[in-house]
């Protein structure tokens, strides 16, 4: 095409695009009001010994041709550092209740099987010290899940002693001999995993008796953490809307004495409209897009319902609701091992992630920790790898765009969301949260769920003299657009044009987009 013709074509396309009719949504943000802190731990991750989540995804071994530091891949570390991962839950999941930590320390590793996830060999080459090294490299804290299902209180107690003792006990010396004289800091401990299912099919009463024993005897010996407030002890909680399990644990909590305690209750909730998971992660259309978003928005009711029960027994909200498994769970990618839970990650997942993070932020007084499932190569991951190749998913970019919300103060934002309808499904057209960071800067996140129509936003900003605004938006050509090893930049954030006019923030949201704006005063 000749240069002049090309320029005229570009201008014509730009004029046509700006002429697309857009619905208008008005938001009100009031900086003079503020809510709780949006804990950085809401942006936590989960890495299980499952498929290529650990082996190949994180650990390639020191002799690998893939660039690594002490066996941990450098490309994955660099990508995770950029999203400021606060904590990683490990080693499972269902795997945790069959994990025996001794198999994975020292020069001689015990080779076992991984019956939960494909029955493959578990070499135990990635164990406690490798996990801590990985966390140190990415700058995150450990969330350890101890084995209640097939382990014993003594085994878990010795694991904590190995990790945290500073006095010269035999286990402390063993850790030092393994190259780690300084005690590790373990700030989070999960006592079992889904004990009502893969964690041992326990009744509430049976679990409670185990919980009390583990809570009593599995101690943190790190001198900097002996005040129990320094380690969140997280009990197994519900896996859906049924509140009986929550009721039982919280009732016990209310009457607990000096000899046992918890300060966290886990909640697992995947976006999976049907079991077994049958929705495809690629090659879908607007019907499946709207069905999945409808399903994911059920997180709001679920948290409200479970929090209400917690409020009855813990009105001061001392116990954190820890949503330590969440995300989309789709059908395994054709040709993959079904036990490896491999799925692609699309623009739909980016919107799904934003909606859930916003729900957590709105419940930040009770929900102070969450861990998406899972970090690399499994379910709704941040990163996909294939041998030496790595690609960042749309969900990764959401976590990156939300970094300014980590530990920011929630600021109420009110709006009439309008609606987006597809067939018999009606969803809110937009969703939004606002927060003030430590320097006082206002951050606004706005999601346009409508995959077809842009939305014009006009936000009134009380309690601030706004001068200018800037930000980024994540959108894609299609709802099922993905990043691949060959085309890694299909869904990546781009600068967005936002203005302050007459004290109001004005911008246009692209269809199916997630936008984060900062307002300069
Ligand atoms: O994340 C995959 C599995 O889902 C976990 O191992 C288990 O806790 C849950 O059922």
PDB file of N, CA and C in Angstrom, residues 16 23 41 81 123 145 212 231 263 267 291-292 322 339 353 356 423 425 448 467 474 477 481 512 516:
ATOM      1  N   UNK A  16     -13.444   5.673  12.764  1.00  0.00           N
ATOM      2  CA  UNK A  16     -14.554   4.720  12.899  1.00  0.00           C
ATOM      3  C   UNK A  16     -14.591   4.160  14.314  1.00  0.00           C
ATOM      4  N   UNK A  23     -21.681   2.771  25.975  1.00  0.00           N
ATOM      5  CA  UNK A  23     -22.494   3.089  27.141  1.00  0.00           C
ATOM      6  C   UNK A  23     -21.641   3.882  28.109  1.00  0.00           C
ATOM      7  N   UNK A  41      -1.188 -10.403  50.780  1.00  0.00           N
ATOM      8  CA  UNK A  41      -1.322 -11.864  50.737  1.00  0.00           C
ATOM      9  C   UNK A  41      -2.551 -12.327  49.939  1.00  0.00           C
ATOM     10  N   UNK A  81       9.330 -12.536  40.151  1.00  0.00           N
ATOM     11  CA  UNK A  81       9.784 -11.379  40.944  1.00  0.00           C
ATOM     12  C   UNK A  81       9.021 -10.130  40.544  1.00  0.00           C
ATOM     13  N   UNK A 123      10.525 -37.664  42.366  1.00  0.00           N
ATOM     14  CA  UNK A 123      11.944 -37.868  42.715  1.00  0.00           C
ATOM     15  C   UNK A 123      12.362 -37.214  44.030  1.00  0.00           C
ATOM     16  N   UNK A 145       1.945 -26.566  53.945  1.00  0.00           N
ATOM     17  CA  UNK A 145       0.761 -27.361  54.229  1.00  0.00           C
ATOM     18  C   UNK A 145       1.211 -28.688  54.822  1.00  0.00           C
ATOM     19  N   UNK A 212      -6.854 -29.976  66.796  1.00  0.00           N
ATOM     20  CA  UNK A 212      -6.421 -29.555  68.136  1.00  0.00           C
ATOM     21  C   UNK A 212      -5.039 -30.126  68.462  1.00  0.00           C
ATOM     22  N   UNK A 231       2.656 -16.668  63.324  1.00  0.00           N
ATOM     23  CA  UNK A 231       2.409 -17.734  62.339  1.00  0.00           C
ATOM     24  C   UNK A 231       0.905 -17.973  62.237  1.00  0.00           C
ATOM     25  N   UNK A 263      -5.844 -19.248  63.577  1.00  0.00           N
ATOM     26  CA  UNK A 263      -6.194 -17.875  63.202  1.00  0.00           C
ATOM     27  C   UNK A 263      -6.467 -17.743  61.709  1.00  0.00           C
ATOM     28  N   UNK A 267     -10.669 -21.700  52.494  1.00  0.00           N
ATOM     29  CA  UNK A 267     -11.850 -21.873  51.624  1.00  0.00           C
ATOM     30  C   UNK A 267     -11.331 -22.221  50.237  1.00  0.00           C
ATOM     31  N   UNK A 291     -20.876 -17.861  30.435  1.00  0.00           N
ATOM     32  CA  UNK A 291     -21.192 -18.908  31.430  1.00  0.00           C
ATOM     33  C   UNK A 291     -20.110 -18.980  32.516  1.00  0.00           C
ATOM     34  N   UNK A 292     -18.861 -18.894  32.080  1.00  0.00           N
ATOM     35  CA  UNK A 292     -17.765 -18.977  33.063  1.00  0.00           C
ATOM     36  C   UNK A 292     -17.757 -17.744  33.970  1.00  0.00           C
ATOM     37  N   UNK A 322      -9.051 -17.650  54.377  1.00  0.00           N
ATOM     38  CA  UNK A 322      -7.927 -17.806  53.436  1.00  0.00           C
ATOM     39  C   UNK A 322      -8.427 -18.573  52.205  1.00  0.00           C
ATOM     40  N   UNK A 339      -4.023 -36.267  34.384  1.00  0.00           N
ATOM     41  CA  UNK A 339      -3.639 -36.082  35.790  1.00  0.00           C
ATOM     42  C   UNK A 339      -2.760 -34.863  36.006  1.00  0.00           C
ATOM     43  N   UNK A 353      -9.892 -13.412  36.736  1.00  0.00           N
ATOM     44  CA  UNK A 353      -8.957 -13.115  37.840  1.00  0.00           C
ATOM     45  C   UNK A 353      -9.269 -11.748  38.441  1.00  0.00           C
ATOM     46  N   UNK A 356     -12.388 -11.824  40.644  1.00  0.00           N
ATOM     47  CA  UNK A 356     -12.167 -12.467  41.948  1.00  0.00           C
ATOM     48  C   UNK A 356     -11.313 -11.603  42.865  1.00  0.00           C
ATOM     49  N   UNK A 423     -27.699 -14.229  25.599  1.00  0.00           N
ATOM     50  CA  UNK A 423     -28.685 -15.305  25.756  1.00  0.00           C
ATOM     51  C   UNK A 423     -29.438 -15.112  27.052  1.00  0.00           C
ATOM     52  N   UNK A 425     -28.107 -15.196  29.987  1.00  0.00           N
ATOM     53  CA  UNK A 425     -27.189 -14.796  31.070  1.00  0.00           C
ATOM     54  C   UNK A 425     -27.045 -13.283  31.092  1.00  0.00           C
ATOM     55  N   UNK A 448     -14.338  -4.063  32.083  1.00  0.00           N
ATOM     56  CA  UNK A 448     -15.500  -4.078  31.190  1.00  0.00           C
ATOM     57  C   UNK A 448     -15.753  -5.526  30.787  1.00  0.00           C
ATOM     58  N   UNK A 467      -5.010  15.962  39.059  1.00  0.00           N
ATOM     59  CA  UNK A 467      -4.417  16.760  37.979  1.00  0.00           C
ATOM     60  C   UNK A 467      -4.359  15.960  36.683  1.00  0.00           C
ATOM     61  N   UNK A 474      -5.629  -4.161  29.655  1.00  0.00           N
ATOM     62  CA  UNK A 474      -5.385  -5.488  29.079  1.00  0.00           C
ATOM     63  C   UNK A 474      -6.635  -5.888  28.322  1.00  0.00           C
ATOM     64  N   UNK A 477      -7.989  -9.454  20.966  1.00  0.00           N
ATOM     65  CA  UNK A 477      -8.914  -9.499  19.836  1.00  0.00           C
ATOM     66  C   UNK A 477     -10.176 -10.314  20.134  1.00  0.00           C
ATOM     67  N   UNK A 481      -8.644 -15.304  23.128  1.00  0.00           N
ATOM     68  CA  UNK A 481      -7.245 -15.037  22.738  1.00  0.00           C
ATOM     69  C   UNK A 481      -6.305 -15.508  23.843  1.00  0.00           C
ATOM     70  N   UNK A 512     -14.299  -6.202  26.760  1.00  0.00           N
ATOM     71  CA  UNK A 512     -13.540  -7.272  27.452  1.00  0.00           C
ATOM     72  C   UNK A 512     -12.150  -6.786  27.861  1.00  0.00           C
ATOM     73  N   UNK A 516      -6.182  -0.496  34.761  1.00  0.00           N
ATOM     74  CA  UNK A 516      -5.731   0.045  36.053  1.00  0.00           C
ATOM     75  C   UNK A 516      -5.183   1.450  35.804  1.00  0.00           C
TER      76      UNK A 516
END
